[in-house]
mmCIF file of C-alpha atoms in Angstrom:
data_model
loop_
_atom_site.group_PDB
_atom_site.id
_atom_site.type_symbol
_atom_site.label_atom_id
_atom_site.label_comp_id
_atom_site.label_asym_id
_atom_site.label_seq_id
_atom_site.Cartn_x
_atom_site.Cartn_y
_atom_site.Cartn_z
ATOM 1 C CA MET T 1 -18.399 22.803 -18.876
ATOM 2 C CA GLU T 2 -19.446 20.181 -16.345
ATOM 3 C CA SER T 3 -22.283 17.903 -15.242
ATOM 4 C CA ALA T 4 -22.824 15.795 -12.142
ATOM 5 C CA THR T 5 -25.062 13.106 -10.660
ATOM 6 C CA ALA T 6 -25.058 11.353 -7.294
ATOM 7 C CA ASP T 7 -22.301 8.948 -8.332
ATOM 8 C CA SER T 8 -20.544 10.597 -11.292
ATOM 9 C CA PHE T 9 -18.939 13.853 -12.341
ATOM 10 C CA THR T 10 -18.015 15.057 -15.839
ATOM 11 C CA LEU T 11 -15.711 17.931 -16.712
ATOM 12 C CA VAL T 12 -15.046 19.116 -20.284
ATOM 13 C CA HIS T 13 -12.197 21.415 -21.307
ATOM 14 C CA ARG T 14 -12.188 22.715 -24.892
ATOM 15 C CA THR T 15 -9.886 24.938 -26.927
ATOM 16 C CA ASP T 16 -9.607 25.569 -30.661
ATOM 17 C CA GLU T 17 -7.210 22.625 -30.928
ATOM 18 C CA VAL T 18 -8.321 19.969 -28.466
ATOM 19 C CA GLN T 19 -11.194 18.820 -26.293
ATOM 20 C CA VAL T 20 -10.600 16.837 -23.109
ATOM 21 C CA LYS T 21 -13.593 15.180 -21.438
ATOM 22 C CA GLN T 22 -13.089 13.634 -17.999
ATOM 23 C CA THR T 23 -15.680 11.507 -16.232
ATOM 24 C CA LEU T 24 -15.283 10.148 -12.723
ATOM 25 C CA LYS T 25 -17.739 7.439 -11.674
ATOM 26 C CA LEU T 26 -17.926 6.097 -8.133
ATOM 27 C CA LEU T 27 -18.560 2.397 -7.537
ATOM 28 C CA ALA T 28 -19.027 0.241 -4.452
ATOM 29 C CA GLY T 29 -16.152 -1.127 -2.382
ATOM 30 C CA TYR T 30 -13.787 1.885 -2.502
ATOM 31 C CA GLU T 31 -13.679 1.631 -6.306
ATOM 32 C CA GLY T 32 -14.225 4.066 -9.138
ATOM 33 C CA VAL T 33 -13.544 4.623 -12.837
ATOM 34 C CA LEU T 34 -11.868 7.627 -14.439
ATOM 35 C CA SER T 35 -12.541 7.965 -18.169
ATOM 36 C CA VAL T 36 -10.720 10.547 -20.306
ATOM 37 C CA GLU T 37 -11.477 11.316 -23.957
ATOM 38 C CA VAL T 38 -9.038 13.442 -25.959
ATOM 39 C CA THR T 39 -10.312 14.798 -29.288
ATOM 40 C CA ASN T 40 -8.153 16.407 -31.959
ATOM 41 C CA LEU T 41 -10.178 19.405 -33.243
ATOM 42 C CA THR T 42 -7.638 20.530 -35.831
ATOM 43 C CA GLY T 43 -7.083 19.509 -39.439
ATOM 44 C CA GLN T 44 -3.646 18.056 -38.757
ATOM 45 C CA GLU T 45 -2.010 15.382 -36.645
ATOM 46 C CA GLN T 46 -1.462 16.079 -32.968
ATOM 47 C CA ARG T 47 0.680 14.267 -30.418
ATOM 48 C CA HIS T 48 -0.158 14.144 -26.754
ATOM 49 C CA ARG T 49 0.567 12.337 -23.500
ATOM 50 C CA MET T 50 -1.848 12.026 -20.593
ATOM 51 C CA HIS T 51 -0.770 12.367 -16.950
ATOM 52 C CA VAL T 52 -2.769 11.398 -13.850
ATOM 53 C CA ARG T 53 -1.635 12.075 -10.298
ATOM 54 C CA SER T 54 -2.478 11.028 -6.759
ATOM 55 C CA ARG T 55 -0.960 12.385 -3.574
ATOM 56 C CA VAL T 56 -0.766 11.798 0.168
ATOM 57 C CA GLY T 57 -0.066 14.495 2.742
ATOM 58 C CA LEU T 58 3.274 14.425 4.568
ATOM 59 C CA SER T 59 2.007 16.401 7.554
ATOM 60 C CA GLY T 60 1.597 14.765 10.934
ATOM 61 C CA GLU T 61 3.877 12.529 12.938
ATOM 62 C CA GLU T 62 6.001 10.149 10.903
ATOM 63 C CA SER T 63 6.888 6.748 12.330
ATOM 64 C CA ARG T 64 7.801 3.290 11.137
ATOM 65 C CA TYR T 65 4.176 2.341 11.769
ATOM 66 C CA ASN T 66 2.749 4.989 9.426
ATOM 67 C CA ILE T 67 5.107 5.552 6.519
ATOM 68 C CA LYS T 68 3.796 7.433 3.469
ATOM 69 C CA ARG T 69 4.802 5.767 0.205
ATOM 70 C CA GLY T 70 4.623 6.201 -3.535
ATOM 71 C CA LEU T 71 3.951 2.976 -5.446
ATOM 72 C CA CYS T 72 4.784 1.807 -8.973
ATOM 73 C CA ARG T 73 3.978 -1.627 -10.380
ATOM 74 C CA THR T 74 5.631 -2.503 -13.682
ATOM 75 C CA THR T 75 5.413 -5.774 -15.588
ATOM 76 C CA GLU T 76 8.679 -6.826 -13.925
ATOM 77 C CA ASP T 77 8.584 -5.596 -10.332
ATOM 78 C CA PHE T 78 6.773 -3.752 -7.543
ATOM 79 C CA GLU T 79 8.495 -0.571 -6.371
ATOM 80 C CA ASP T 80 7.781 1.609 -3.359
ATOM 81 C CA GLU T 81 9.501 4.794 -2.201
ATOM 82 C CA ASP T 82 8.879 6.852 0.952
ATOM 83 C CA ASN T 83 9.360 10.611 1.214
ATOM 84 C CA SER T 84 13.012 10.250 2.266
ATOM 85 C CA ASP T 85 13.727 8.468 -1.042
ATOM 86 C CA VAL T 86 12.436 11.386 -3.133
ATOM 87 C CA GLU T 87 13.769 14.332 -1.113
ATOM 88 C CA ASP T 88 16.673 14.775 -3.527
ATOM 89 C CA GLY T 89 14.532 14.497 -6.650
ATOM 90 C CA PRO T 90 11.870 12.428 -8.434
ATOM 91 C CA VAL T 91 12.252 8.675 -8.859
ATOM 92 C CA THR T 92 11.135 7.414 -12.267
ATOM 93 C CA TYR T 93 10.160 3.947 -13.462
ATOM 94 C CA GLY T 94 9.471 3.403 -17.139
ATOM 95 C CA GLU T 95 11.876 0.899 -18.642
ATOM 96 C CA ASP T 96 9.084 -1.680 -18.383
ATOM 97 C CA PRO T 97 5.350 -1.050 -19.009
ATOM 98 C CA VAL T 98 3.557 0.361 -15.957
ATOM 99 C CA LEU T 99 0.523 -1.622 -14.750
ATOM 100 C CA TRP T 100 -0.567 0.598 -11.847
ATOM 101 C CA GLY T 101 0.646 3.156 -9.352
ATOM 102 C CA GLY T 102 -0.410 5.483 -6.580
ATOM 103 C CA VAL T 103 0.286 6.500 -3.000
ATOM 104 C CA ASP T 104 -0.538 5.030 0.405
ATOM 105 C CA ASN T 105 0.129 4.968 4.103
ATOM 106 C CA LYS T 106 0.045 1.983 6.458
ATOM 107 C CA TYR T 107 -3.686 1.333 6.149
ATOM 108 C CA PHE T 108 -5.127 3.395 3.255
ATOM 109 C CA GLY T 109 -4.238 3.760 -0.397
ATOM 110 C CA THR T 110 -5.088 5.660 -3.570
ATOM 111 C CA LEU T 111 -4.287 3.378 -6.505
ATOM 112 C CA MET T 112 -4.720 3.992 -10.258
ATOM 113 C CA VAL T 113 -5.010 1.086 -12.718
ATOM 114 C CA PRO T 114 -5.064 1.866 -16.468
ATOM 115 C CA THR T 115 -6.734 -0.680 -18.723
ATOM 116 C CA GLU T 116 -3.680 -0.511 -20.998
ATOM 117 C CA PRO T 117 -0.147 -0.333 -19.562
ATOM 118 C CA PHE T 118 1.214 3.210 -19.269
ATOM 119 C CA GLY T 119 4.688 4.335 -20.230
ATOM 120 C CA GLU T 120 6.009 5.936 -17.054
ATOM 121 C CA CYS T 121 5.557 6.191 -13.284
ATOM 122 C CA VAL T 122 7.135 9.074 -11.353
ATOM 123 C CA LEU T 123 7.289 9.442 -7.560
ATOM 124 C CA SER T 124 8.147 12.874 -6.175
ATOM 125 C CA GLU T 125 7.509 15.527 -3.554
ATOM 126 C CA SER T 126 5.186 18.417 -4.333
ATOM 127 C CA ASP T 127 6.799 21.820 -4.876
ATOM 128 C CA ASP T 128 5.853 22.944 -1.358
ATOM 129 C CA GLY T 129 7.084 19.700 0.207
ATOM 130 C CA GLY T 130 3.697 18.992 1.762
ATOM 131 C CA PHE T 131 2.737 15.968 -0.345
ATOM 132 C CA LEU T 132 4.170 12.781 -1.755
ATOM 133 C CA VAL T 133 2.960 12.561 -5.360
ATOM 134 C CA GLY T 134 2.528 9.519 -7.588
ATOM 135 C CA SER T 135 2.192 10.256 -11.322
ATOM 136 C CA LEU T 136 1.310 7.912 -14.169
ATOM 137 C CA SER T 137 1.972 8.950 -17.762
ATOM 138 C CA SER T 138 0.593 7.272 -20.853
ATOM 139 C CA ASN T 139 2.668 6.487 -23.902
ATOM 140 C CA ILE T 140 2.825 9.269 -26.500
ATOM 141 C CA ALA T 141 -0.184 9.033 -28.835
ATOM 142 C CA THR T 142 -0.693 10.575 -32.269
ATOM 143 C CA LEU T 143 -4.223 11.620 -33.254
ATOM 144 C CA ASP T 144 -5.416 12.210 -36.811
ATOM 145 C CA PRO T 145 -7.799 15.141 -37.475
ATOM 146 C CA ASN T 146 -11.036 14.682 -35.471
ATOM 147 C CA GLU T 147 -9.768 11.426 -33.996
ATOM 148 C CA VAL T 148 -10.683 10.574 -30.409
ATOM 149 C CA LYS T 149 -8.401 8.732 -27.992
ATOM 150 C CA ARG T 150 -10.044 7.224 -24.903
ATOM 151 C CA TYR T 151 -8.308 6.291 -21.664
ATOM 152 C CA GLU T 152 -9.865 4.402 -18.780
ATOM 153 C CA LEU T 153 -8.417 3.903 -15.323
ATOM 154 C CA GLY T 154 -9.801 1.968 -12.403
ATOM 155 C CA LEU T 155 -9.431 3.624 -9.014
ATOM 156 C CA PHE T 156 -9.111 2.143 -5.548
ATOM 157 C CA VAL T 157 -9.419 4.740 -2.780
ATOM 158 C CA GLY T 158 -9.806 3.399 0.745
ATOM 159 C CA ALA T 159 -8.683 0.896 3.360
ATOM 160 C CA LYS T 160 -6.235 -1.695 2.050
ATOM 161 C CA GLU T 161 -8.354 -4.716 2.913
ATOM 162 C CA LEU T 162 -6.837 -7.861 1.448
ATOM 163 C CA GLU T 163 -9.984 -9.288 -0.141
ATOM 164 C CA ARG T 164 -11.067 -5.939 -1.613
ATOM 165 C CA LEU T 165 -7.666 -5.504 -3.250
ATOM 166 C CA GLN T 166 -7.677 -9.070 -4.564
ATOM 167 C CA ASP T 167 -11.234 -8.705 -5.926
ATOM 168 C CA PHE T 168 -10.671 -5.316 -7.585
ATOM 169 C CA SER T 169 -13.006 -5.177 -10.608
ATOM 170 C CA ALA T 170 -13.575 -1.517 -11.505
ATOM 171 C CA VAL T 171 -11.919 -2.144 -14.893
ATOM 172 C CA GLU T 172 -10.543 -5.102 -16.806
ATOM 173 C CA PRO T 173 -6.828 -4.382 -17.316
ATOM 174 C CA ALA T 174 -4.831 -6.129 -19.998
ATOM 175 C CA ASN T 175 -2.498 -7.683 -17.365
ATOM 176 C CA GLU T 176 -2.989 -9.132 -13.898
ATOM 177 C CA VAL T 177 -2.366 -6.304 -11.448
ATOM 178 C CA HIS T 178 -2.230 -7.864 -7.941
ATOM 179 C CA LEU T 179 -3.182 -4.759 -5.981
ATOM 180 C CA GLU T 180 -2.670 -6.727 -2.758
ATOM 181 C CA GLU T 181 1.030 -5.987 -3.191
ATOM 182 C CA ALA T 182 0.226 -2.540 -1.775
ATOM 183 C CA ILE T 183 -0.123 -4.142 1.679
ATOM 184 C CA ASP T 184 3.069 -3.735 3.693
ATOM 185 C CA TRP T 185 3.405 -6.939 5.735
ATOM 186 C CA GLY T 186 6.496 -5.736 7.613
ATOM 187 C CA ILE T 187 10.190 -6.535 7.758
ATOM 188 C CA LEU T 188 9.683 -10.312 7.827
ATOM 189 C CA GLY T 189 8.081 -10.239 4.388
ATOM 190 C CA ARG T 190 6.537 -13.569 3.365
ATOM 191 C CA LEU T 191 6.556 -14.894 6.927
ATOM 192 C CA SER T 192 4.645 -11.855 8.177
ATOM 193 C CA GLU T 193 2.213 -12.202 5.276
ATOM 194 C CA TYR T 194 1.593 -15.871 6.064
ATOM 195 C CA LEU T 195 1.019 -15.194 9.765
ATOM 196 C CA GLY T 196 -1.133 -12.143 9.009
ATOM 197 C CA ARG T 197 -3.365 -14.068 6.607
ATOM 198 C CA MET T 198 -3.683 -16.945 9.081
ATOM 199 C CA LEU T 199 -4.681 -14.669 11.984
ATOM 200 C CA LEU T 200 -7.082 -12.731 9.784
ATOM 201 C CA SER T 201 -8.801 -15.957 8.702
ATOM 202 C CA LEU T 202 -8.995 -17.088 12.318
ATOM 203 C CA MET T 203 -10.494 -13.778 13.416
ATOM 204 C CA ARG T 204 -13.122 -13.940 10.674
ATOM 205 C CA PHE T 205 -13.959 -17.508 11.694
ATOM 206 C CA PHE T 206 -14.594 -16.395 15.271
ATOM 207 C CA TYR T 207 -16.562 -13.371 14.060
ATOM 208 C CA GLY T 208 -18.822 -15.668 12.054
ATOM 209 C CA TRP T 209 -19.354 -17.656 15.227
ATOM 210 C CA VAL T 210 -19.922 -14.881 17.829
ATOM 211 C CA GLY T 211 -20.952 -11.979 15.556
ATOM 212 C CA VAL T 212 -18.927 -9.378 17.482
ATOM 213 C CA TRP T 213 -15.445 -8.239 16.408
ATOM 214 C CA GLY T 214 -14.412 -7.470 19.983
ATOM 215 C CA TRP T 215 -15.077 -11.021 21.125
ATOM 216 C CA ALA T 216 -13.429 -12.364 17.981
ATOM 217 C CA ILE T 217 -10.238 -10.492 18.914
ATOM 218 C CA VAL T 218 -10.435 -11.838 22.475
ATOM 219 C CA LEU T 219 -10.781 -15.417 21.191
ATOM 220 C CA VAL T 220 -7.832 -14.996 18.790
ATOM 221 C CA THR T 221 -5.769 -13.678 21.710
ATOM 222 C CA ILE T 222 -6.688 -16.744 23.788
ATOM 223 C CA VAL T 223 -5.651 -19.055 20.945
ATOM 224 C CA ILE T 224 -2.296 -17.264 20.579
ATOM 225 C CA LYS T 225 -1.728 -17.491 24.356
ATOM 226 C CA ALA T 226 -2.548 -21.211 24.290
ATOM 227 C CA VAL T 227 -0.174 -21.891 21.396
ATOM 228 C CA THR T 228 2.692 -19.994 23.054
ATOM 229 C CA LEU T 229 1.962 -21.398 26.550
ATOM 230 C CA PRO T 230 4.705 -24.096 26.461
ATOM 231 C CA LEU T 231 7.296 -21.475 25.576
ATOM 232 C CA THR T 232 5.986 -19.159 28.293
ATOM 233 C CA LEU T 233 6.129 -21.932 30.934
ATOM 234 C CA LYS T 234 9.652 -22.850 29.879
ATOM 235 C CA GLN T 235 10.713 -19.227 30.225
ATOM 236 C CA MET T 236 9.083 -18.987 33.677
ATOM 237 C CA ASN T 237 10.872 -22.163 34.819
ATOM 238 C CA SER T 238 14.189 -20.756 33.613
ATOM 239 C CA MET T 239 13.579 -17.571 35.583
ATOM 240 C CA LYS T 240 12.730 -19.563 38.741
ATOM 241 C CA ALA T 241 15.903 -21.624 38.341
ATOM 242 C CA MET T 242 17.929 -18.450 38.015
ATOM 243 C CA LYS T 243 16.364 -17.091 41.223
ATOM 244 C CA ARG T 244 17.288 -20.309 43.097
ATOM 245 C CA ILE T 245 20.943 -20.131 42.147
ATOM 246 C CA GLN T 246 21.177 -16.345 42.485
ATOM 247 C CA PRO T 247 22.426 -16.505 46.125
ATOM 248 C CA LYS T 248 25.180 -18.947 45.136
ATOM 249 C CA ILE T 249 26.203 -16.662 42.263
ATOM 250 C CA ALA T 250 26.341 -13.734 44.692
ATOM 251 C CA ILE T 251 28.615 -15.746 47.050
ATOM 252 C CA ILE T 252 30.926 -16.673 44.178
ATOM 253 C CA LYS T 253 31.139 -13.021 43.120
ATOM 254 C CA GLU T 254 31.928 -11.950 46.694
ATOM 255 C CA ILE T 255 34.677 -14.575 47.003
ATOM 256 C CA GLY T 256 36.111 -13.330 43.724
ATOM 257 C CA ARG T 257 36.122 -9.720 44.903
ATOM 258 C CA ALA T 258 37.759 -10.737 48.229
ATOM 259 C CA SER T 259 40.501 -12.618 46.369
ATOM 260 C CA CYS T 260 41.192 -9.567 44.243
ATOM 261 C CA ARG T 261 41.502 -7.346 47.346
ATOM 262 C CA GLU T 262 43.975 -9.785 48.984
ATOM 263 C CA ARG T 263 46.198 -9.758 45.916
ATOM 264 C CA VAL T 264 46.236 -5.975 45.910
#
C-alpha cells in the first residue's frame, strides 16, 4: 500500500504480525526526512531492529581525486573507509553510539542522521561488488502488543557544500552531528581546511562584488599570484644566476674529465 504527493512518498508493509510504515519527505537544500513506524500487531512482545542503507556505485575511473567512501560518525570519532578497506569483508563500528553515517565521493554525499543515536554502523561492498554500502542499525527494541515504535532520520543527499552541511536542519538530533566532517580537505588536514575556507570566503566576497563566478575565480587567482609573487621572483633570480654560472660549471666539469683521462 502506498501514497505519494509532489514532495513525499509513503509505503506501508503489513503482515499478520507487524506493520511497517515508511514516509520519505523531501525538503529544500538537499535535505529530507525518513520516518518509519513499526507496529506490533500480535498479542505478545516482539523484538526488532531497524536497518537503513545508502550506497555509491564503484563503477567508473577511480583516482585519488574521486575516492568513494563509507562514513561512520560515532560519539567518539569520525571514521571513513574506501572500497579497498572493505574488499576483504565488512567494517563495523558500534562500540560507541552512532550519530550518523552514509557514503560519498569527492564532491557529493548521501548522509543519514537519526534523531536518536543508533547502535551500529557497517561499511561493506554489495554482493555483486558494484557498490560501496553504508548501513545504520538501530538498537534492539522490544514492543508490547499494539505498541508503535517511531524512527526518524534526517537525510542529506547532494553536493557537500560547507555551509549546507553546517546548517543541516532536517531533524533535531540528540547530539551535535557536524556533517561538515564529510568534506575531505586532503592530505594536509587542518592546514588544507584553513586554506580552503579562506579561499572560499575570498571567492564569495568577489562574487558579491562582481556577481559572476567566473570573474570571482579570476580575481582570486590574481590575489594568489600577487601573494606568491616575491617567491616567484626569488625563484626566477635563482634560475638566472644558475644560467650565468653554467658555463663556468661546464668548464670545471671538462677539466675534471680531462684530469681523469690523464690519470688513466
